[in-house]
PDB file of C-alpha atoms and ligand atoms in Angstrom:
ATOM      1  CA  MET A  30     -23.885  -4.621  -1.414  1.00  0.00           C
ATOM      2  CA  ARG A  31     -20.426  -5.189   0.396  1.00  0.00           C
ATOM      3  CA  LEU A  32     -19.207  -1.484  -0.362  1.00  0.00           C
ATOM      4  CA  LYS A  33     -22.769   0.518   0.006  1.00  0.00           C
ATOM      5  CA  GLY A  34     -22.082   4.022   0.455  1.00  0.00           C
ATOM      6  CA  LYS A  35     -18.000   4.420  -0.388  1.00  0.00           C
ATOM      7  CA  THR A  36     -16.771   6.650  -3.140  1.00  0.00           C
ATOM      8  CA  LEU A  37     -13.259   4.756  -4.296  1.00  0.00           C
ATOM      9  CA  LEU A  38     -11.044   5.554  -6.865  1.00  0.00           C
ATOM     10  CA  ILE A  39      -8.701   3.280  -9.224  1.00  0.00           C
ATOM     11  CA  THR A  40      -5.800   3.702 -11.304  1.00  0.00           C
ATOM     12  CA  ALA A  41      -5.315   2.172 -14.313  1.00  0.00           C
ATOM     13  CA  ALA A  42      -9.116   1.262 -14.723  1.00  0.00           C
ATOM     14  CA  GLY A  43      -9.258   1.128 -18.614  1.00  0.00           C
ATOM     15  CA  GLN A  44      -8.672  -2.538 -18.765  1.00  0.00           C
ATOM     16  CA  GLY A  45      -7.379  -5.787 -16.681  1.00  0.00           C
ATOM     17  CA  ILE A  46      -7.366  -6.514 -13.681  1.00  0.00           C
ATOM     18  CA  GLY A  47      -8.339  -2.725 -12.965  1.00  0.00           C
ATOM     19  CA  ARG A  48     -11.004  -2.713 -15.026  1.00  0.00           C
ATOM     20  CA  ALA A  49     -12.653  -5.724 -13.543  1.00  0.00           C
ATOM     21  CA  SER A  50     -12.035  -4.666  -9.931  1.00  0.00           C
ATOM     22  CA  ALA A  51     -13.690  -1.572 -11.228  1.00  0.00           C
ATOM     23  CA  ILE A  52     -16.476  -3.421 -11.902  1.00  0.00           C
ATOM     24  CA  ALA A  53     -16.610  -5.593  -8.827  1.00  0.00           C
ATOM     25  CA  CYS A  54     -16.382  -2.585  -6.776  1.00  0.00           C
ATOM     26  CA  LEU A  55     -19.556  -1.116  -8.844  1.00  0.00           C
ATOM     27  CA  ARG A  56     -21.602  -4.263  -8.166  1.00  0.00           C
ATOM     28  CA  GLU A  57     -21.121  -4.319  -4.386  1.00  0.00           C
ATOM     29  CA  GLY A  58     -22.741  -0.901  -3.910  1.00  0.00           C
ATOM     30  CA  ALA A  59     -19.492   1.726  -4.306  1.00  0.00           C
ATOM     31  CA  ARG A  60     -19.568   4.836  -5.965  1.00  0.00           C
ATOM     32  CA  VAL A  61     -16.466   4.086  -8.331  1.00  0.00           C
ATOM     33  CA  ILE A  62     -14.315   6.376 -10.199  1.00  0.00           C
ATOM     34  CA  ALA A  63     -12.544   4.518 -13.000  1.00  0.00           C
ATOM     35  CA  THR A  64      -9.351   6.155 -13.886  1.00  0.00           C
ATOM     36  CA  ASP A  65      -6.742   5.444 -16.793  1.00  0.00           C
ATOM     37  CA  VAL A  66      -4.688   7.557 -18.920  1.00  0.00           C
ATOM     38  CA  ARG A  67      -6.657   6.216 -22.102  1.00  0.00           C
ATOM     39  CA  ALA A  68      -9.701   7.818 -23.007  1.00  0.00           C
ATOM     40  CA  ASP A  69     -10.938   5.596 -25.428  1.00  0.00           C
ATOM     41  CA  LEU A  70     -10.754   2.459 -22.782  1.00  0.00           C
ATOM     42  CA  LEU A  71     -12.896   4.556 -20.399  1.00  0.00           C
ATOM     43  CA  ASP A  72     -15.348   5.681 -22.481  1.00  0.00           C
ATOM     44  CA  ARG A  73     -16.202   1.681 -23.353  1.00  0.00           C
ATOM     45  CA  LEU A  74     -16.401   0.946 -19.790  1.00  0.00           C
ATOM     46  CA  ALA A  75     -18.826   3.423 -19.249  1.00  0.00           C
ATOM     47  CA  THR A  76     -20.835   2.440 -21.875  1.00  0.00           C
ATOM     48  CA  GLU A  77     -20.594  -1.126 -20.448  1.00  0.00           C
ATOM     49  CA  ALA A  78     -20.623  -0.488 -17.101  1.00  0.00           C
ATOM     50  CA  PRO A  79     -24.181   1.618 -16.466  1.00  0.00           C
ATOM     51  CA  GLY A  80     -23.300   3.999 -13.029  1.00  0.00           C
ATOM     52  CA  MET A  81     -19.676   3.837 -13.820  1.00  0.00           C
ATOM     53  CA  LEU A  82     -17.785   7.417 -12.984  1.00  0.00           C
ATOM     54  CA  THR A  83     -14.671   7.948 -15.623  1.00  0.00           C
ATOM     55  CA  SER A  84     -12.124  10.569 -15.242  1.00  0.00           C
ATOM     56  CA  THR A  85      -8.943   9.995 -17.694  1.00  0.00           C
ATOM     57  CA  LEU A  86      -5.536  10.994 -15.267  1.00  0.00           C
ATOM     58  CA  ASP A  87      -1.973   9.935 -16.209  1.00  0.00           C
ATOM     59  CA  VAL A  88      -0.414   9.001 -12.461  1.00  0.00           C
ATOM     60  CA  ARG A  89       3.050   9.853 -14.001  1.00  0.00           C
ATOM     61  CA  ASP A  90       1.701  13.847 -13.830  1.00  0.00           C
ATOM     62  CA  PRO A  91       1.929  15.152 -10.974  1.00  0.00           C
ATOM     63  CA  SER A  92      -0.581  18.471 -11.125  1.00  0.00           C
ATOM     64  CA  ALA A  93      -3.052  16.044 -13.028  1.00  0.00           C
ATOM     65  CA  VAL A  94      -3.080  14.301  -9.831  1.00  0.00           C
ATOM     66  CA  GLU A  95      -3.373  17.302  -7.658  1.00  0.00           C
ATOM     67  CA  ALA A  96      -6.078  18.654 -10.106  1.00  0.00           C
ATOM     68  CA  CYS A  97      -7.659  15.137  -9.681  1.00  0.00           C
ATOM     69  CA  ALA A  98      -7.221  15.306  -5.343  1.00  0.00           C
ATOM     70  CA  ARG A  99      -9.004  18.569  -5.629  1.00  0.00           C
ATOM     71  CA  VAL A 100     -12.432  18.339  -7.077  1.00  0.00           C
ATOM     72  CA  LEU A 101     -13.186  14.922  -6.156  1.00  0.00           C
ATOM     73  CA  PRO A 102     -14.967  14.640  -2.619  1.00  0.00           C
ATOM     74  CA  PRO A 103     -12.771  12.385   0.390  1.00  0.00           C
ATOM     75  CA  LEU A 104     -12.484   8.983  -0.680  1.00  0.00           C
ATOM     76  CA  ASP A 105     -13.306   6.099   0.923  1.00  0.00           C
ATOM     77  CA  GLY A 106     -10.883   3.726  -0.903  1.00  0.00           C
ATOM     78  CA  LEU A 107      -7.752   4.249  -2.914  1.00  0.00           C
ATOM     79  CA  PHE A 108      -6.770   1.430  -5.566  1.00  0.00           C
ATOM     80  CA  ASN A 109      -2.911   2.543  -6.929  1.00  0.00           C
ATOM     81  CA  CYS A 110      -3.412  -0.499  -9.444  1.00  0.00           C
ATOM     82  CA  ALA A 111      -0.999   1.537 -12.445  1.00  0.00           C
ATOM     83  CA  GLY A 112       2.052  -0.602 -13.315  1.00  0.00           C
ATOM     84  CA  PHE A 113       4.301  -1.530 -16.426  1.00  0.00           C
ATOM     85  CA  VAL A 114       6.196  -4.908 -16.684  1.00  0.00           C
ATOM     86  CA  HIS A 115       9.951  -4.519 -18.301  1.00  0.00           C
ATOM     87  CA  GLU A 116      10.829  -7.690 -19.782  1.00  0.00           C
ATOM     88  CA  GLY A 117      14.706  -8.573 -18.917  1.00  0.00           C
ATOM     89  CA  SER A 118      17.707  -8.492 -16.309  1.00  0.00           C
ATOM     90  CA  VAL A 119      19.909  -5.728 -15.054  1.00  0.00           C
ATOM     91  CA  LEU A 120      21.878  -5.803 -18.103  1.00  0.00           C
ATOM     92  CA  ASP A 121      19.244  -5.139 -20.707  1.00  0.00           C
ATOM     93  CA  CYS A 122      17.719  -2.254 -18.076  1.00  0.00           C
ATOM     94  CA  ASP A 123      18.709   1.274 -19.203  1.00  0.00           C
ATOM     95  CA  GLU A 124      18.567   4.522 -17.102  1.00  0.00           C
ATOM     96  CA  ALA A 125      15.491   5.510 -18.777  1.00  0.00           C
ATOM     97  CA  ALA A 126      13.946   1.886 -18.884  1.00  0.00           C
ATOM     98  CA  TRP A 127      14.780   1.996 -14.822  1.00  0.00           C
ATOM     99  CA  ASP A 128      13.513   5.884 -14.596  1.00  0.00           C
ATOM    100  CA  PHE A 129      10.307   4.757 -16.562  1.00  0.00           C
ATOM    101  CA  SER A 130       9.577   1.705 -14.391  1.00  0.00           C
ATOM    102  CA  LEU A 131      10.120   3.824 -10.842  1.00  0.00           C
ATOM    103  CA  GLU A 132       8.095   6.754 -12.047  1.00  0.00           C
ATOM    104  CA  LEU A 133       5.102   4.941 -13.106  1.00  0.00           C
ATOM    105  CA  ASN A 134       5.116   1.646 -10.508  1.00  0.00           C
ATOM    106  CA  VAL A 135       6.582   3.314  -7.846  1.00  0.00           C
ATOM    107  CA  LYS A 136       6.607   7.484  -7.263  1.00  0.00           C
ATOM    108  CA  SER A 137       2.657   7.384  -8.464  1.00  0.00           C
ATOM    109  CA  MET A 138       1.721   5.947  -5.376  1.00  0.00           C
ATOM    110  CA  TYR A 139       3.408   8.483  -3.542  1.00  0.00           C
ATOM    111  CA  ARG A 140       2.178  10.964  -5.619  1.00  0.00           C
ATOM    112  CA  THR A 141      -1.793   9.705  -5.543  1.00  0.00           C
ATOM    113  CA  THR A 142      -1.460   9.097  -1.777  1.00  0.00           C
ATOM    114  CA  ARG A 143      -0.088  12.338  -0.913  1.00  0.00           C
ATOM    115  CA  ALA A 144      -3.294  13.890  -3.178  1.00  0.00           C
ATOM    116  CA  PHE A 145      -5.519  11.873  -1.302  1.00  0.00           C
ATOM    117  CA  LEU A 146      -4.393  10.412   1.785  1.00  0.00           C
ATOM    118  CA  PRO A 147      -5.418  14.049   3.952  1.00  0.00           C
ATOM    119  CA  GLY A 148      -9.296  13.887   2.530  1.00  0.00           C
ATOM    120  CA  MET A 149      -9.417  10.165   3.542  1.00  0.00           C
ATOM    121  CA  LEU A 150      -8.023  11.235   6.886  1.00  0.00           C
ATOM    122  CA  ASP A 151     -10.742  13.953   7.125  1.00  0.00           C
ATOM    123  CA  LYS A 152     -13.354  10.731   6.290  1.00  0.00           C
ATOM    124  CA  ALA A 153     -11.480   8.594   9.423  1.00  0.00           C
ATOM    125  CA  ALA A 154     -12.109  10.874  11.649  1.00  0.00           C
ATOM    126  CA  GLN A 155     -15.492  11.092  10.941  1.00  0.00           C
ATOM    127  CA  GLY A 156     -15.781   7.745  11.796  1.00  0.00           C
ATOM    128  CA  ALA A 157     -15.314   6.536   8.403  1.00  0.00           C
ATOM    129  CA  SER A 158     -12.839   3.253   7.252  1.00  0.00           C
ATOM    130  CA  PRO A 159     -10.927   4.060   4.348  1.00  0.00           C
ATOM    131  CA  ALA A 160      -8.538   1.641   2.890  1.00  0.00           C
ATOM    132  CA  ILE A 161      -5.617   1.844   0.175  1.00  0.00           C
ATOM    133  CA  LEU A 162      -4.538  -0.867  -1.690  1.00  0.00           C
ATOM    134  CA  ASN A 163      -1.525  -1.081  -3.881  1.00  0.00           C
ATOM    135  CA  MET A 164      -0.737  -3.277  -6.892  1.00  0.00           C
ATOM    136  CA  ALA A 165       2.022  -5.133  -5.883  1.00  0.00           C
ATOM    137  CA  SER A 166       3.150  -8.733  -7.518  1.00  0.00           C
ATOM    138  CA  MET A 167       4.452 -12.319  -6.455  1.00  0.00           C
ATOM    139  CA  ALA A 168       7.264 -10.938  -8.276  1.00  0.00           C
ATOM    140  CA  SER A 169       8.777  -8.433  -6.048  1.00  0.00           C
ATOM    141  CA  SER A 170      10.672  -8.835  -2.354  1.00  0.00           C
ATOM    142  CA  ILE A 171       8.617 -11.822  -2.204  1.00  0.00           C
ATOM    143  CA  LYS A 172      10.217 -14.130  -5.036  1.00  0.00           C
ATOM    144  CA  GLY A 173      12.383 -13.581  -7.476  1.00  0.00           C
ATOM    145  CA  PHE A 174      11.855 -14.175 -11.381  1.00  0.00           C
ATOM    146  CA  PRO A 175      13.792 -13.926 -14.284  1.00  0.00           C
ATOM    147  CA  ASN A 176      14.058 -11.183 -16.691  1.00  0.00           C
ATOM    148  CA  ARG A 177      11.833  -9.128 -13.935  1.00  0.00           C
ATOM    149  CA  PHE A 178      14.215  -6.699 -12.818  1.00  0.00           C
ATOM    150  CA  VAL A 179      13.304  -3.357 -12.523  1.00  0.00           C
ATOM    151  CA  TYR A 180       9.805  -4.861 -12.356  1.00  0.00           C
ATOM    152  CA  GLY A 181      11.012  -6.715  -9.231  1.00  0.00           C
ATOM    153  CA  VAL A 182      12.865  -3.691  -7.899  1.00  0.00           C
ATOM    154  CA  THR A 183       9.649  -1.844  -8.016  1.00  0.00           C
ATOM    155  CA  LYS A 184       7.163  -4.567  -6.789  1.00  0.00           C
ATOM    156  CA  ALA A 185       9.218  -4.772  -3.641  1.00  0.00           C
ATOM    157  CA  ALA A 186       9.123  -0.748  -3.194  1.00  0.00           C
ATOM    158  CA  VAL A 187       5.267  -1.186  -3.585  1.00  0.00           C
ATOM    159  CA  ILE A 188       5.634  -3.425  -0.625  1.00  0.00           C
ATOM    160  CA  GLY A 189       7.963  -1.305   1.424  1.00  0.00           C
ATOM    161  CA  LEU A 190       5.824   1.349   0.806  1.00  0.00           C
ATOM    162  CA  THR A 191       2.542   0.036   1.778  1.00  0.00           C
ATOM    163  CA  LYS A 192       4.045  -0.677   4.730  1.00  0.00           C
ATOM    164  CA  SER A 193       4.977   2.842   5.712  1.00  0.00           C
ATOM    165  CA  ILE A 194       1.918   4.035   4.716  1.00  0.00           C
ATOM    166  CA  ALA A 195      -0.077   1.593   6.870  1.00  0.00           C
ATOM    167  CA  ALA A 196       2.617   2.224  10.102  1.00  0.00           C
ATOM    168  CA  ASP A 197       2.374   5.546   9.633  1.00  0.00           C
ATOM    169  CA  PHE A 198      -1.980   5.599   9.962  1.00  0.00           C
ATOM    170  CA  VAL A 199      -2.855   2.990  11.692  1.00  0.00           C
ATOM    171  CA  ALA A 200      -4.109   4.578  14.388  1.00  0.00           C
ATOM    172  CA  ARG A 201      -5.556   7.203  12.521  1.00  0.00           C
ATOM    173  CA  GLY A 202      -8.012   4.833  10.933  1.00  0.00           C
ATOM    174  CA  ILE A 203      -6.699   4.504   7.386  1.00  0.00           C
ATOM    175  CA  ARG A 204      -5.565   0.474   6.569  1.00  0.00           C
ATOM    176  CA  CYS A 205      -3.165   0.074   3.622  1.00  0.00           C
ATOM    177  CA  ASN A 206      -2.315  -2.993   2.242  1.00  0.00           C
ATOM    178  CA  ALA A 207      -0.378  -4.742  -1.470  1.00  0.00           C
ATOM    179  CA  LEU A 208      -1.929  -7.216  -3.428  1.00  0.00           C
ATOM    180  CA  CYS A 209       0.528  -9.905  -5.123  1.00  0.00           C
ATOM    181  CA  PRO A 210      -1.083 -11.430  -7.929  1.00  0.00           C
ATOM    182  CA  GLY A 211       0.447 -14.851 -10.039  1.00  0.00           C
ATOM    183  CA  THR A 212       0.311 -14.605 -13.729  1.00  0.00           C
ATOM    184  CA  VAL A 213      -2.808 -12.887 -14.914  1.00  0.00           C
ATOM    185  CA  ASP A 214      -4.248 -13.256 -18.468  1.00  0.00           C
ATOM    186  CA  THR A 215      -4.566  -9.435 -19.298  1.00  0.00           C
ATOM    187  CA  PRO A 216      -4.366  -7.281 -22.501  1.00  0.00           C
ATOM    188  CA  SER A 217      -0.837  -6.740 -21.562  1.00  0.00           C
ATOM    189  CA  LEU A 218       0.395 -10.181 -20.859  1.00  0.00           C
ATOM    190  CA  ARG A 219      -1.410 -11.304 -24.064  1.00  0.00           C
ATOM    191  CA  GLN A 220       0.953  -8.518 -26.055  1.00  0.00           C
ATOM    192  CA  ARG A 221       3.668 -10.024 -23.901  1.00  0.00           C
ATOM    193  CA  ILE A 222       2.745 -13.500 -25.384  1.00  0.00           C
ATOM    194  CA  ALA A 223       2.706 -12.273 -28.832  1.00  0.00           C
ATOM    195  CA  ASN A 224       5.779 -10.403 -28.678  1.00  0.00           C
ATOM    196  CA  ALA A 225       7.773 -13.119 -27.980  1.00  0.00           C
ATOM    197  CA  PRO A 226       9.969 -14.764 -30.769  1.00  0.00           C
ATOM    198  CA  ASP A 227       8.483 -18.192 -30.104  1.00  0.00           C
ATOM    199  CA  PRO A 228       4.789 -16.645 -29.051  1.00  0.00           C
ATOM    200  CA  VAL A 229       3.035 -20.508 -28.185  1.00  0.00           C
ATOM    201  CA  GLN A 230       6.024 -21.316 -26.571  1.00  0.00           C
ATOM    202  CA  ALA A 231       5.816 -17.936 -24.183  1.00  0.00           C
ATOM    203  CA  GLU A 232       2.402 -18.999 -23.432  1.00  0.00           C
ATOM    204  CA  LYS A 233       3.562 -22.250 -21.779  1.00  0.00           C
ATOM    205  CA  ASN A 234       5.927 -21.362 -19.943  1.00  0.00           C
ATOM    206  CA  PHE A 235       3.891 -18.450 -18.464  1.00  0.00           C
ATOM    207  CA  ILE A 236       1.519 -21.308 -17.508  1.00  0.00           C
ATOM    208  CA  ALA A 237       4.011 -24.332 -16.455  1.00  0.00           C
ATOM    209  CA  ARG A 238       5.642 -21.738 -13.479  1.00  0.00           C
ATOM    210  CA  GLN A 239       1.805 -21.561 -12.502  1.00  0.00           C
ATOM    211  CA  PRO A 240       1.039 -24.729 -10.156  1.00  0.00           C
ATOM    212  CA  MET A 241      -2.707 -24.847 -11.040  1.00  0.00           C
ATOM    213  CA  GLY A 242      -1.700 -25.400 -14.598  1.00  0.00           C
ATOM    214  CA  ARG A 243      -3.142 -22.215 -15.659  1.00  0.00           C
ATOM    215  CA  LEU A 244      -2.692 -18.004 -15.851  1.00  0.00           C
ATOM    216  CA  ALA A 245      -5.264 -16.357 -13.155  1.00  0.00           C
ATOM    217  CA  THR A 246      -8.424 -14.789 -14.952  1.00  0.00           C
ATOM    218  CA  VAL A 247      -8.848 -11.173 -13.674  1.00  0.00           C
ATOM    219  CA  ASP A 248     -11.922 -12.440 -12.045  1.00  0.00           C
ATOM    220  CA  ASP A 249      -9.970 -14.684  -9.683  1.00  0.00           C
ATOM    221  CA  ILE A 250      -8.426 -11.354  -8.432  1.00  0.00           C
ATOM    222  CA  SER A 251     -11.351  -8.654  -8.100  1.00  0.00           C
ATOM    223  CA  PRO A 252     -12.557 -10.633  -5.454  1.00  0.00           C
ATOM    224  CA  MET A 253      -9.547 -10.089  -3.088  1.00  0.00           C
ATOM    225  CA  VAL A 254      -9.694  -6.103  -3.986  1.00  0.00           C
ATOM    226  CA  VAL A 255     -13.243  -5.710  -3.036  1.00  0.00           C
ATOM    227  CA  TYR A 256     -12.236  -7.284   0.375  1.00  0.00           C
ATOM    228  CA  LEU A 257      -9.278  -5.403   0.707  1.00  0.00           C
ATOM    229  CA  LEU A 258     -11.335  -1.962   0.226  1.00  0.00           C
ATOM    230  CA  SER A 259     -14.397  -3.453   1.868  1.00  0.00           C
ATOM    231  CA  ASP A 260     -14.969  -2.939   6.121  1.00  0.00           C
ATOM    232  CA  GLU A 261     -14.826  -7.147   6.117  1.00  0.00           C
ATOM    233  CA  SER A 262     -10.822  -6.519   6.132  1.00  0.00           C
ATOM    234  CA  ARG A 263     -10.807  -3.868   9.052  1.00  0.00           C
ATOM    235  CA  PHE A 264      -8.078  -5.865  10.992  1.00  0.00           C
ATOM    236  CA  VAL A 265      -6.146  -6.088   8.373  1.00  0.00           C
ATOM    237  CA  THR A 266      -2.963  -3.575   7.393  1.00  0.00           C
ATOM    238  CA  GLY A 267       0.284  -3.865   5.929  1.00  0.00           C
ATOM    239  CA  GLN A 268      -0.298  -7.226   4.384  1.00  0.00           C
ATOM    240  CA  ALA A 269       1.025  -8.223   0.898  1.00  0.00           C
ATOM    241  CA  VAL A 270      -1.367 -10.484   0.219  1.00  0.00           C
ATOM    242  CA  LEU A 271      -0.985 -13.369  -2.326  1.00  0.00           C
ATOM    243  CA  VAL A 272      -3.223 -14.226  -5.090  1.00  0.00           C
ATOM    244  CA  ASP A 273      -0.770 -16.068  -7.130  1.00  0.00           C
ATOM    245  CA  GLY A 274      -2.442 -19.637  -7.700  1.00  0.00           C
ATOM    246  CA  GLY A 275       0.453 -21.153  -5.195  1.00  0.00           C
ATOM    247  CA  VAL A 276       3.393 -20.651  -6.852  1.00  0.00           C
ATOM    248  CA  THR A 277       4.859 -19.422  -3.350  1.00  0.00           C
ATOM    249  CA  ILE A 278       3.523 -22.492  -1.680  1.00  0.00           C
TER     250      ILE A 278
HETATM  251  P1  LIG B1020      -2.558  -3.749 -18.289  1.00  0.00           P
HETATM  252  O1  LIG B1020      -1.258  -3.898 -18.111  1.00  0.00           O
HETATM  253  O2  LIG B1020      -2.982  -4.713 -19.422  1.00  0.00           O
HETATM  254  O3  LIG B1020      -3.187  -2.326 -18.295  1.00  0.00           O
HETATM  255  C1  LIG B1020      -2.462  -1.516 -17.726  1.00  0.00           C
HETATM  256  C2  LIG B1020      -3.563  -0.329 -18.032  1.00  0.00           C
HETATM  257  O4  LIG B1020      -3.018   0.995 -17.127  1.00  0.00           O
HETATM  258  C3  LIG B1020      -4.090   0.126 -19.194  1.00  0.00           C
HETATM  259  O5  LIG B1020      -5.360   0.819 -19.420  1.00  0.00           O
HETATM  260  C4  LIG B1020      -3.253   1.671 -19.429  1.00  0.00           C
HETATM  261  O6  LIG B1020      -3.460   2.517 -20.570  1.00  0.00           O
HETATM  262  C5  LIG B1020      -2.887   1.956 -18.090  1.00  0.00           C
HETATM  263  N1  LIG B1020      -2.117   3.183 -17.758  1.00  0.00           N
HETATM  264  C6  LIG B1020      -0.773   2.977 -18.123  1.00  0.00           C
HETATM  265  N2  LIG B1020       0.122   3.857 -18.206  1.00  0.00           N
HETATM  266  C7  LIG B1020      -0.931   4.692 -17.366  1.00  0.00           C
HETATM  267  C8  LIG B1020      -0.677   5.841 -16.594  1.00  0.00           C
HETATM  268  N3  LIG B1020       0.518   6.990 -16.629  1.00  0.00           N
HETATM  269  N4  LIG B1020      -1.524   6.636 -15.931  1.00  0.00           N
HETATM  270  C9  LIG B1020      -2.903   5.660 -15.802  1.00  0.00           C
HETATM  271  N5  LIG B1020      -3.165   4.466 -16.388  1.00  0.00           N
HETATM  272  C10 LIG B1020      -1.670   4.074 -17.323  1.00  0.00           C
HETATM  273  O7  LIG B1020      -2.828  -4.756 -17.105  1.00  0.00           O
HETATM  274  P2  LIG B1020      -2.903  -5.808 -15.677  1.00  0.00           P
HETATM  275  O8  LIG B1020      -2.117  -6.386 -16.396  1.00  0.00           O
HETATM  276  O9  LIG B1020      -4.374  -6.022 -14.695  1.00  0.00           O
HETATM  277  O10 LIG B1020      -1.877  -4.847 -14.723  1.00  0.00           O
HETATM  278  C11 LIG B1020      -2.765  -3.394 -13.988  1.00  0.00           C
HETATM  279  C12 LIG B1020      -1.417  -4.085 -12.593  1.00  0.00           C
HETATM  280  O11 LIG B1020      -1.219  -5.141 -12.139  1.00  0.00           O
HETATM  281  C13 LIG B1020      -0.260  -3.575 -13.298  1.00  0.00           C
HETATM  282  O12 LIG B1020       0.520  -2.752 -12.092  1.00  0.00           O
HETATM  283  C14 LIG B1020       0.572  -4.563 -13.329  1.00  0.00           C
HETATM  284  O13 LIG B1020       2.334  -5.062 -12.468  1.00  0.00           O
HETATM  285  C15 LIG B1020      -0.089  -5.245 -11.884  1.00  0.00           C
HETATM  286  N6  LIG B1020       0.350  -7.027 -12.306  1.00  0.00           N
HETATM  287  C16 LIG B1020      -0.433  -7.622 -13.136  1.00  0.00           C
HETATM  288  C17 LIG B1020      -0.051  -9.034 -13.642  1.00  0.00           C
HETATM  289  C18 LIG B1020      -0.017 -10.015 -14.604  1.00  0.00           C
HETATM  290  O14 LIG B1020      -0.309 -10.742 -14.711  1.00  0.00           O
HETATM  291  N7  LIG B1020      -1.272  -9.036 -15.855  1.00  0.00           N
HETATM  292  C19 LIG B1020       0.312  -9.931 -12.146  1.00  0.00           C
HETATM  293  C20 LIG B1020       0.850  -8.936 -11.255  1.00  0.00           C
HETATM  294  C21 LIG B1020       0.504  -7.845 -10.931  1.00  0.00           C
END
């Protein structure tokens, strides 16, 4: 029970990495508040994972985030997982696409951190060891990928945001790290493959860039989430932690 006694909130926990992480954290004894903009996904999660607490939350809605922080107890862990993959180069990214990705992938993390950090600081002052985990990607300041222009911009910004928060609050007992997965088999990846002009070739291309010869599963990623939210990682802060199957060797 590596997370026993901890109260964690996860955004975008309705499917994919967020969902698998919520289940992994619950198994490790945490009280998990799984949030997502889609109530249908949360209903299914609550049914399939008894003991999971769920609450709809649109991280693009500032008043909803503030209201959520007001009603919930102070957190021991915040996993900002919500994010969207825009496909294309700078020439394919108009102002609306830029604004949408920056809002969902970066500003939402600024927003949730401002809302939940005061409670986490109170907990730290009482001897707890709260942690924030932000979802970045190997496609970021770490490595450029074709057709991931604004996605790479946002995930690089997540790493900067993470390091700034880590630096400001390290002496007050808060850790903040970023998680940088490789390509993970999730519903949105399947959708991107299905939308490609040649889906079979698109899947082959995703696999070809993975030196291990396969995509990650969500369960390749969730153990790192458990570790970074647990006290086992108590000396780790401000890091962009890669779980990429060797892409960036
Ligand atoms: P996904 O894209 O399949 O699902 C995303 C979830 O986010 C959905 O449940 C959706 O309802 C929710 N969501 C969308 N907008 C929201 C909002 N405004 N507020 C709250 N929830 C919202 O899941 P995934 O592929 O596991 O991606 C999760 C995160 O992991 C993203 O930040 C993504 O960029 C990152 N990531 C994914 C991969 C990958 O290959 N799948 C690789 C690296 C990083």
